Each structure stands twice: as structure tokens, then as C-alpha cells.
Amino acid sequence: MSAGGTLRLVLGDQLSHTLPSLRGLDPACDVVLMAEVMGEATYVPHHPQKIAFLFSAMRHFAGELRARGVVVDYVALEDEGNIGSLDGELRRAIEKHQPAQVELTFPGEWRVWKQMRDWQRTLPIPVEVREDDRFFCSISRFRAHAKGRRQMRMEFFYREMRRDHGVLLTQAGEPEGGQWNFDAENRKRLPKGLLPPPPFTVEPDAITTEVLALVARRFGQHFGSLEGFGYAVTAADATRALDHFIRHGLADFGDYQDAMAMGQDTLFHSILSPYLNAGLLDPRAAVAAAEKAYRQGKAPLNAVEGFIRQILGWREYVRGIYWLNMPEYANGNALSAHRPLPAFYWTGETDLNCLAQVIGQTRRTAYAHHIQRLMVTGNFALLLGVEPAQIEEWYLAVYLDAYEWVELPNVHGMVMFADGGYLASKPYAASGKYIHRMSDYCSRCRYDVKQTEGPDACPFNYLYWNFIAENAGALRGNPRMAMMYKGLDRMSAEKRAAVQRDAARFMAGLVAGYPAG
Ligand SMILES: Cc1cc2nc3c(=O)[nH]c(=O)nc-3n(C[C@H](O)[C@H](O)[C@H](O)COP(=O)(O)OP(=O)(O)OC[C@H]3O[C@@H](n4cnc5c(N)ncnc54)[C@H](O)[C@@H]3O)c2cc1C
Ligand code: SF4
């Protein structure tokens, strides 16, 4: 690079060739900066597969840029002089390349946005931050949607998105099938004998193999295994993962979206979130591919609408909520929950089979599907009354797809109800009955899901009633909780005392903390 060009920073979740800060790049005088820094790899103890995925995807992306003649200043983790922070590496690159300006793309996390604003103030050259337009909904469009609403509801936002982007509409502009949402059809248990497709995997190439060794050496002590790493690390392979899902998973996605089964980690889910969130796959491509499958008669409407709602609805909605409300959003604790996160979240060593299954799977794969996150690990933390920040850190650390813009609203709002009902109309609190209905976990559990009290009773059952009683002050007035409070009021005083006693005994037996080693 000759001095006087533009320095263009590409972050680990900005691996898109269409990235705003790469537009207008002049290979003759511009430099792209990419850096593997300790600060980003350790601000929470990320799952080793997440670090390996991002470092390998970054290295592949840098290689693709170089193949197109772009000059890339790529700072690998163990390169001499690596300062270990984005700030340090950006300043070092400015010293080295003497650019006239810096171009950035709006980041995915508030803490990085704060840094970017500092750079605009403190760097000696102009710093432009371009809007990240790799989403369906801009932040200003979301702000317009939210204006004047005290409570947000995904469903109304989703309908607006369908109309804005002309997705799954008839020629008259009405929703395909005469209704916007087919969720009621999407709650089936996995029938015996129905085998989900194997997930799409990629054999690690030389770059990934080298990164896996680096991560094992430097981050091997973090929660999570590196064994069997098979995630795609290029856009080409992420597109193959989408094709695989459309061909083999989409048709049954709707029916079994909420099901959980031992030995079936992925069921009919797409496992596309890591690629969408890192920029390897465009959400528009995923939505278009699903709609095309519907129009060609290859997948039913309940499946296609359900899948599209997750991406065009939920994914965009949580991003809007995050940017509209940060940084205050993270501070709420509407249910005054202050208990510590049990240590078994970091080991999987628990005799509650549903939790052992989901945490064990998370350790093996850095993946769990939505209902496992919401109704098993999430529900349990809600019922226990875990301090929101502690469970938020866990989710941010352990999943391959976790970035704060998408993790925080899901955990803080949807799971913990810490925003007091701003994102979701009621807490997703549930007893063991829900897990029993949607999975086969209870058949192999030492606890009895049919019992509510006593040493063999399913802990979800007494914790559920304890949660309802403990939070009556905050939740009794919520019309959507009326049934639960009717149930509590019908309970005899003895039974109520018994469930509260069992809950207290159970909680007293829990060990907290991040296990050493
Ligand atoms: C407690 C909790 C924490 C979560 N943390 C994250 C996270 O850190 N990162 C993340 O991408 N998703 C998160 N989700 C949402 C969801 O669980 C994952 O997106 C999904 O499990 C990813 O697997 P998949 O690609 O197979 O999804 P599929 O079931 O195949 O769904 C398709 C796509 O829809 C999108 N999607 C679905 N539900 C949501 C949602 N609630 N919010 C945002 N996008 C959604 C994802 O991009 C996903 O790839 C969380 C959900 C909960 C309940
Ligand atoms: S019995 Fe309770 S603890 Fe055991 S698997 Fe079922 S829901 Fe989980």
C-alpha cells in the first residue's frame, strides 16, 4: 500500500465480500486489516470450536481477498508484536501503513461500537463507520416500527417485514395460505423411526487443521471439545450447508421444530446461524431459497413459513431490540434474580438428564437448537432465579453463533424476563411436563417427571411452582400468567410448603462457579 490510501478493518463476524467497508476498495492503495486478538478471543471463555471457526473463517476470507489482488495485513494470534486488542492493532496498522482514513462497518456488539466511537474522536485521521446493511431491517427502520410502542411483539414486526420485502405473499399482497403464522402446526414430538438427516459437515483443510492445533494449545482449557470439528469456514461451503438443509431438512423443519431427542443433536434444524452471523451466508439467500422450495412444491407452507419467520422475524427483531435499547437493556433485572449459575453448566455433570444431554451436546458441538436453549438450560436458569448476567455470559461463551446483539435479547428478554416483558409477553417458565411432552429425556432420568414433591420428583416441577410463588409480586397481574396463578391458588397449603421446601433443599445442594481446569 502506498501511504494515503484507506485502511479497511474487517472484524471476525464481518466475513462478507459485500461488506460496506469493502465497497470502493482500491487495490492499488488500500489495505484490509484483519487481526486475531486475545482480547476478542477471551472476553468470555468462548467454546474452542467457536474460536477455531472464526480464526479459520478469517484466514480463508483473507486468502480470498488476496486472490483478488487485495493487500491484506493479517495479524495472526501468535505473530510477533500482536498487541492483543483491536484498538492496539488498529493503531499499529495506522503507524505502519500511514493511511489517509479508516473505513469500518458498524459492529455487532455494543462494547465494540463504543470503541469505534472512541476511534472517531482519538485517531489522528478520519474514521468512517458505515451502516451494516447485511440485514433486512436497518436500525432506523426498526426505530420507526418501535416508535410509540411500550411493548414490542415480534409478530407485528414480522408481518411488516413480510410486506416490506414481499416474502411469502400472494399476488394480492396477502400472506400465502391465508394466515401469517403456522406455528400451531409446528409442535410435534419426533416419532419413533423417523431419522433426521445427518448435519452438513466439512473435512478440515490444512488451514483449519493448523487453527485447530493453535486453539487446542491456547484455549484448550475453555469449556468445550474440539473433536470432530466439521463446520464450514468459507462462503462457498456455507452455501452448500444451505442447499443441504433445503434439500434434506426444510420439509420437516416445521413439524419437529420444537422436538428434542437423545442422540439427535440437530434434528431438522438448519445449523445456519454461525454462517449467517459471521457473514458467510446472506440471510436474503436463505429466505429466498426457502420460499423457492415452497413455490416449487418441495416443502410445505408450515415448514417454510416457520423457517422464514426465524430469520426474517426473530433474527431481525432481536437485533432491532438490542440496538434500540443498549446499553441500558443489559442492566435490567425485573425479577430480581441473584442466584449464582450452577457449576454444572460448565461441566455437564448433573443427574438431571435433560440438562446433562443439552450441556453435553453443547460441549461436544457448540450447538443446541432453539428449544433446547429456551426450554432446558434457559428455563432451568429462569426457575432457579440465576442472575441474568451470569447466564448471559454462559450463552455468549458456549455457542458457535453467539454475538451479543443476538444472544442478549434472547437470554435477557426471552429466557430470563429480565426486561420485564418488553420483548416477550410472559416468561417461558415450564415444569418438567413440557420437556416430557417434547422429548425422550425423561425416560432415562433418575427423577420422576410425574412427581411434584419429594426426593425423586423432577426438580423442574417443584422449581416451577416455587418460581410462580416467588415471583407473584411481579407476575400475578400479567393476564397471560392467570392460569398459573389459578393453579397456585388451588394448591393446598401443605403441598405449597412441600414444593417450596424441596426447591430450597435442591438449591442449597447446588455448587456454583467456573470449575478450575
Ligand atoms: C437462550 C437463547 C440464546 C440464544 N442465543 C443465540 C445466539 O447467541 N446466536 C444466535 O444466532 N441465535 C441464538 N438463539 C436463537 C436460536 O436458538 C438459534 O439461532 C438457533 O438455535 C440456531 O440454530 P439453527 O441455525 O439450526 O436454527 P434454525 O432452527 O434452523 O433456525 C433458522 C435460523 O433462524 C434464526 N433464528 C431462529 N431463532 C432465532 C432467535 N430467537 N433469535 C435470532 N435468530 C433466530 C437463526 O439465524 C437460525 O439459523 C438463542 C436462543 C435462545 C433461546
Ligand atoms: S424428569 Fe425432569 S430433570 Fe429428568 S429429564 Fe425429565 S424434565 Fe429433566
Coordinates of C-alpha atoms in Angstrom, one line a residue, residues 162-468:
R162 CA -43.0 -9.8 5.1
R163 CA -44.8 -6.8 3.4
D164 CA -41.7 -4.6 3.2
H165 CA -39.7 -7.4 1.4
G166 CA -42.6 -9.1 -0.4
V167 CA -41.9 -12.5 1.2
L168 CA -44.4 -15.4 1.0
L169 CA -47.2 -13.1 -0.2
T170 CA -49.9 -13.8 -2.8
Q171 CA -50.2 -11.6 -5.9
A172 CA -52.8 -9.7 -4.0
G173 CA -50.2 -8.9 -1.3
E174 CA -51.8 -11.2 1.3
P175 CA -50.0 -13.9 3.3
E176 CA -49.6 -17.2 1.5
G177 CA -52.1 -19.8 2.9
G178 CA -54.4 -17.0 4.3
Q179 CA -52.5 -16.6 7.6
W180 CA -49.2 -15.1 8.7
N181 CA -48.1 -17.8 11.1
F182 CA -48.5 -21.6 11.2
D183 CA -46.8 -22.2 14.5
A184 CA -49.7 -24.2 15.9
E185 CA -48.8 -26.9 13.4
N186 CA -45.2 -27.0 14.5
R187 CA -45.2 -28.7 17.8
K188 CA -44.9 -32.4 17.1
R189 CA -42.8 -34.9 19.1
L190 CA -40.2 -36.8 17.0
P191 CA -42.0 -40.1 16.1
K192 CA -40.1 -43.4 16.6
G193 CA -38.4 -44.5 13.4
L194 CA -38.2 -41.1 11.7
L195 CA -34.5 -40.4 11.1
P196 CA -33.4 -36.8 10.7
P197 CA -30.7 -36.1 8.1
P198 CA -27.1 -36.0 9.1
P199 CA -25.8 -32.5 9.6
F200 CA -23.7 -30.9 6.8
T201 CA -20.1 -31.2 7.6
V202 CA -16.8 -30.2 6.0
E203 CA -13.5 -32.1 6.4
P204 CA -10.9 -29.6 8.0
D205 CA -8.4 -28.5 5.3
A206 CA -4.8 -27.5 6.1
I207 CA -5.7 -24.0 7.3
T208 CA -8.4 -25.3 9.7
T209 CA -6.1 -28.1 10.9
E210 CA -3.4 -25.6 11.8
V211 CA -6.0 -23.4 13.6
L212 CA -7.4 -26.4 15.5
A213 CA -3.9 -27.1 16.8
L214 CA -3.4 -23.4 17.8
V215 CA -6.7 -23.3 19.6
A216 CA -6.1 -26.6 21.4
R217 CA -2.8 -25.2 22.6
R218 CA -4.0 -21.7 23.6
F219 CA -7.7 -22.2 24.6
G220 CA -7.9 -25.9 25.4
Q221 CA -8.9 -25.2 29.0
H222 CA -12.1 -23.4 27.9
F223 CA -15.4 -25.4 28.2
G224 CA -15.9 -27.4 25.0
S225 CA -14.3 -30.0 22.9
L226 CA -12.6 -29.5 19.5
E227 CA -13.0 -33.1 18.5
G228 CA -15.0 -33.7 15.3
F229 CA -14.9 -30.1 14.2
G230 CA -16.8 -30.1 10.9
Y231 CA -18.2 -26.6 10.4
A232 CA -17.9 -24.8 7.1
V233 CA -15.4 -21.9 7.1
T234 CA -16.0 -20.4 3.7
A235 CA -18.9 -18.8 2.0
A236 CA -18.9 -21.5 -0.7
D237 CA -19.3 -24.2 1.9
A238 CA -21.9 -22.2 3.9
T239 CA -24.0 -22.0 0.7
R240 CA -23.6 -25.8 0.4
A241 CA -24.8 -26.1 4.0
L242 CA -27.9 -24.0 3.0
D243 CA -28.5 -26.3 0.0
H244 CA -28.2 -29.4 2.2
F245 CA -30.8 -28.0 4.6
I246 CA -33.2 -27.0 1.8
R247 CA -32.9 -30.4 0.3
H248 CA -32.9 -32.6 3.4
G249 CA -34.2 -30.7 6.4
L250 CA -36.7 -28.0 5.4
A251 CA -39.7 -30.1 4.6
D252 CA -39.8 -31.5 8.2
F253 CA -38.4 -28.4 9.9
G254 CA -41.9 -27.1 10.9
D255 CA -43.4 -30.3 12.3
Y256 CA -40.4 -31.1 14.5
Q257 CA -39.1 -27.6 15.3
D258 CA -39.8 -28.0 19.0
A259 CA -38.9 -31.7 19.4
M260 CA -35.8 -32.9 21.3
A261 CA -34.4 -36.4 21.2
M262 CA -31.4 -38.1 22.7
G263 CA -28.7 -38.9 20.1
Q264 CA -30.2 -36.4 17.7
D265 CA -28.4 -33.1 18.1
T266 CA -29.7 -31.3 15.1
L267 CA -33.0 -32.9 14.1
F268 CA -34.4 -30.9 11.1
H269 CA -32.8 -27.6 12.1
S270 CA -30.6 -25.8 9.6
I271 CA -27.4 -25.1 11.6
L272 CA -27.0 -21.9 9.6
S273 CA -26.8 -19.4 12.4
P274 CA -22.9 -19.5 12.6
Y275 CA -22.7 -18.7 8.9
L276 CA -25.4 -16.0 8.9
N277 CA -23.9 -14.3 11.9
A278 CA -20.3 -14.4 10.7
G279 CA -21.2 -13.1 7.3
L280 CA -20.5 -16.2 5.3
L281 CA -24.2 -16.6 4.3
D282 CA -26.6 -13.8 3.4
P283 CA -30.0 -14.0 5.2
R284 CA -31.7 -13.0 2.0
A285 CA -30.3 -16.0 0.2
A286 CA -31.6 -18.3 3.0
V287 CA -35.1 -16.8 2.9
A288 CA -35.2 -16.8 -0.9
A289 CA -34.1 -20.5 -1.1
A290 CA -36.8 -21.5 1.4
E291 CA -39.5 -19.6 -0.5
K292 CA -38.4 -21.1 -3.8
A293 CA -38.7 -24.6 -2.3
Y294 CA -42.3 -23.8 -1.3
R295 CA -43.2 -22.4 -4.7
Q296 CA -41.7 -25.5 -6.4
G297 CA -43.8 -27.7 -4.1
K298 CA -40.7 -29.1 -2.4
A299 CA -41.7 -28.1 1.2
P300 CA -45.0 -27.4 2.9
L301 CA -46.0 -23.9 4.0
N302 CA -45.9 -24.6 7.8
A303 CA -42.2 -25.5 7.4
V304 CA -41.2 -22.7 5.0
E305 CA -43.2 -20.0 6.9
G306 CA -41.7 -21.3 10.2
F307 CA -38.1 -21.2 8.9
I308 CA -38.6 -17.8 7.3
R309 CA -40.1 -16.3 10.5
Q310 CA -37.0 -17.3 12.4
I311 CA -34.8 -15.3 10.0
L312 CA -36.9 -12.5 8.7
G313 CA -38.8 -12.2 12.0
W314 CA -36.9 -13.3 15.1
R315 CA -33.4 -12.6 14.0
E316 CA -34.1 -9.1 12.8
Y317 CA -36.4 -8.4 15.7
V318 CA -33.8 -9.2 18.4
R319 CA -31.2 -7.1 16.6
G320 CA -33.6 -4.2 16.5
I321 CA -34.3 -4.6 20.2
Y322 CA -30.6 -4.7 21.0
W323 CA -29.6 -1.6 19.2
L324 CA -32.7 0.4 20.2
N325 CA -32.1 -0.2 23.9
M326 CA -28.4 -0.7 24.5
P327 CA -26.6 -0.2 26.8
E328 CA -29.4 0.2 29.4
Y329 CA -31.1 -3.0 28.1
A330 CA -28.4 -5.2 29.7
N331 CA -28.8 -3.8 33.1
G332 CA -32.4 -4.8 33.8
N333 CA -33.3 -7.5 36.4
A334 CA -37.1 -7.3 36.5
L335 CA -37.4 -10.5 38.6
S336 CA -34.6 -9.5 41.0
A337 CA -32.8 -12.8 40.3
H338 CA -29.5 -13.0 42.1
R339 CA -28.6 -16.7 42.4
P340 CA -25.3 -17.9 41.0
L341 CA -25.1 -20.1 37.9
P342 CA -24.6 -23.8 38.9
A343 CA -21.1 -25.1 38.1
F344 CA -22.6 -28.0 36.2
Y345 CA -23.4 -25.6 33.3
W346 CA -19.6 -25.7 32.7
T347 CA -19.2 -29.5 33.2
G348 CA -22.5 -31.1 32.2
E349 CA -22.1 -33.2 35.3
T350 CA -25.7 -33.4 36.7
D351 CA -28.2 -36.1 37.2
L352 CA -31.0 -34.1 35.6
N353 CA -30.9 -35.9 32.3
C354 CA -32.3 -33.2 30.1
L355 CA -29.6 -30.7 31.3
A356 CA -26.9 -33.3 31.1
Q357 CA -27.9 -34.1 27.4
V358 CA -28.1 -30.4 26.3
I359 CA -25.0 -29.3 28.1
G360 CA -23.1 -32.4 27.0
Q361 CA -24.2 -31.7 23.4
T362 CA -23.1 -28.1 23.7
R363 CA -19.7 -29.2 25.0
R364 CA -19.3 -31.6 22.0
T365 CA -20.6 -29.4 19.2
A366 CA -21.0 -25.7 20.4
Y367 CA -24.6 -26.1 19.1
A368 CA -28.0 -26.6 20.7
H369 CA -31.3 -25.8 18.9
H370 CA -33.7 -23.2 20.0
I371 CA -36.0 -25.3 22.2
Q372 CA -33.0 -26.9 24.0
R373 CA -31.7 -23.4 24.7
L374 CA -35.1 -21.9 25.7
M375 CA -36.8 -24.7 27.5
V376 CA -34.0 -26.7 29.1
T377 CA -30.9 -24.6 30.0
G378 CA -32.8 -21.4 29.8
N379 CA -36.0 -22.5 31.6
F380 CA -33.9 -24.0 34.4
A381 CA -31.9 -20.8 34.9
L382 CA -35.2 -18.8 35.0
L383 CA -36.8 -21.2 37.5
L384 CA -33.7 -21.1 39.7
G385 CA -33.5 -17.3 39.6
V386 CA -30.0 -17.1 38.2
E387 CA -28.6 -13.6 38.0
P388 CA -29.1 -12.6 34.3
A389 CA -25.5 -11.5 33.7
Q390 CA -24.2 -14.9 34.7
I391 CA -26.4 -16.9 32.4
E392 CA -25.9 -14.4 29.6
E393 CA -22.1 -14.9 29.8
W394 CA -22.6 -18.6 29.6
Y395 CA -24.7 -18.4 26.4
L396 CA -22.3 -15.9 24.9
A397 CA -19.4 -18.3 25.6
V398 CA -20.7 -21.7 24.6
Y399 CA -22.5 -21.4 21.3
L400 CA -20.8 -21.1 17.9
D401 CA -23.3 -18.5 16.8
A402 CA -23.2 -16.2 19.8
Y403 CA -22.7 -12.5 19.5
E404 CA -24.1 -10.1 22.0
W405 CA -26.7 -8.5 19.5
V406 CA -28.4 -11.8 19.1
E407 CA -27.6 -13.6 22.4
L408 CA -28.6 -10.8 24.8
P409 CA -32.2 -10.2 23.8
N410 CA -32.7 -14.0 23.6
V411 CA -31.3 -14.6 27.1
H412 CA -32.1 -11.4 28.9
G413 CA -35.5 -10.8 27.4
M414 CA -36.9 -14.1 26.1
V415 CA -35.4 -16.5 28.7
M416 CA -34.9 -14.5 31.9
F417 CA -37.7 -12.0 31.5
A418 CA -35.2 -9.5 32.9
D419 CA -36.6 -6.7 30.7
G420 CA -40.0 -7.1 32.5
G421 CA -41.9 -8.2 29.4
Y422 CA -40.6 -5.7 26.8
L423 CA -39.6 -8.4 24.3
A424 CA -41.9 -11.3 25.3
S425 CA -45.3 -11.1 26.8
K426 CA -44.7 -13.7 29.6
P427 CA -41.8 -15.8 30.9
Y428 CA -41.4 -19.2 29.2
A429 CA -41.4 -20.9 32.6
A430 CA -42.4 -24.5 32.4
S431 CA -42.4 -27.6 34.5
G432 CA -41.0 -31.0 33.5
K433 CA -44.2 -31.8 31.7
Y434 CA -43.2 -29.7 28.7
I435 CA -39.8 -31.5 28.5
H436 CA -41.5 -34.8 28.8
R437 CA -44.0 -34.0 26.1
M438 CA -41.4 -32.8 23.6
S439 CA -38.5 -35.2 24.2
D440 CA -37.4 -38.6 25.4
Y441 CA -35.1 -37.2 28.0
C442 CA -37.3 -38.1 31.0
S443 CA -37.3 -41.9 30.1
R444 CA -33.6 -42.0 31.0
C445 CA -33.7 -39.7 34.0
R446 CA -33.2 -40.7 37.7
Y447 CA -36.1 -38.3 38.5
D448 CA -39.8 -38.9 38.1
V449 CA -41.4 -36.3 35.9
K450 CA -44.8 -37.2 37.2
Q451 CA -43.9 -36.3 40.8
T452 CA -44.0 -32.7 42.1
E453 CA -42.5 -33.2 45.5
G454 CA -40.2 -35.5 47.4
P455 CA -36.6 -36.6 46.8
D456 CA -37.4 -38.4 43.4
A457 CA -39.6 -35.6 42.0
C458 CA -38.4 -33.9 38.8
P459 CA -36.7 -30.7 40.1
F460 CA -38.3 -28.7 37.2
N461 CA -41.7 -29.4 38.8
Y462 CA -41.1 -28.0 42.3
L463 CA -38.8 -25.3 41.0
Y464 CA -41.6 -24.2 38.6
W465 CA -44.2 -23.8 41.4
N466 CA -41.6 -22.2 43.6
F467 CA -40.8 -19.7 40.8
I468 CA -44.5 -18.9 40.4

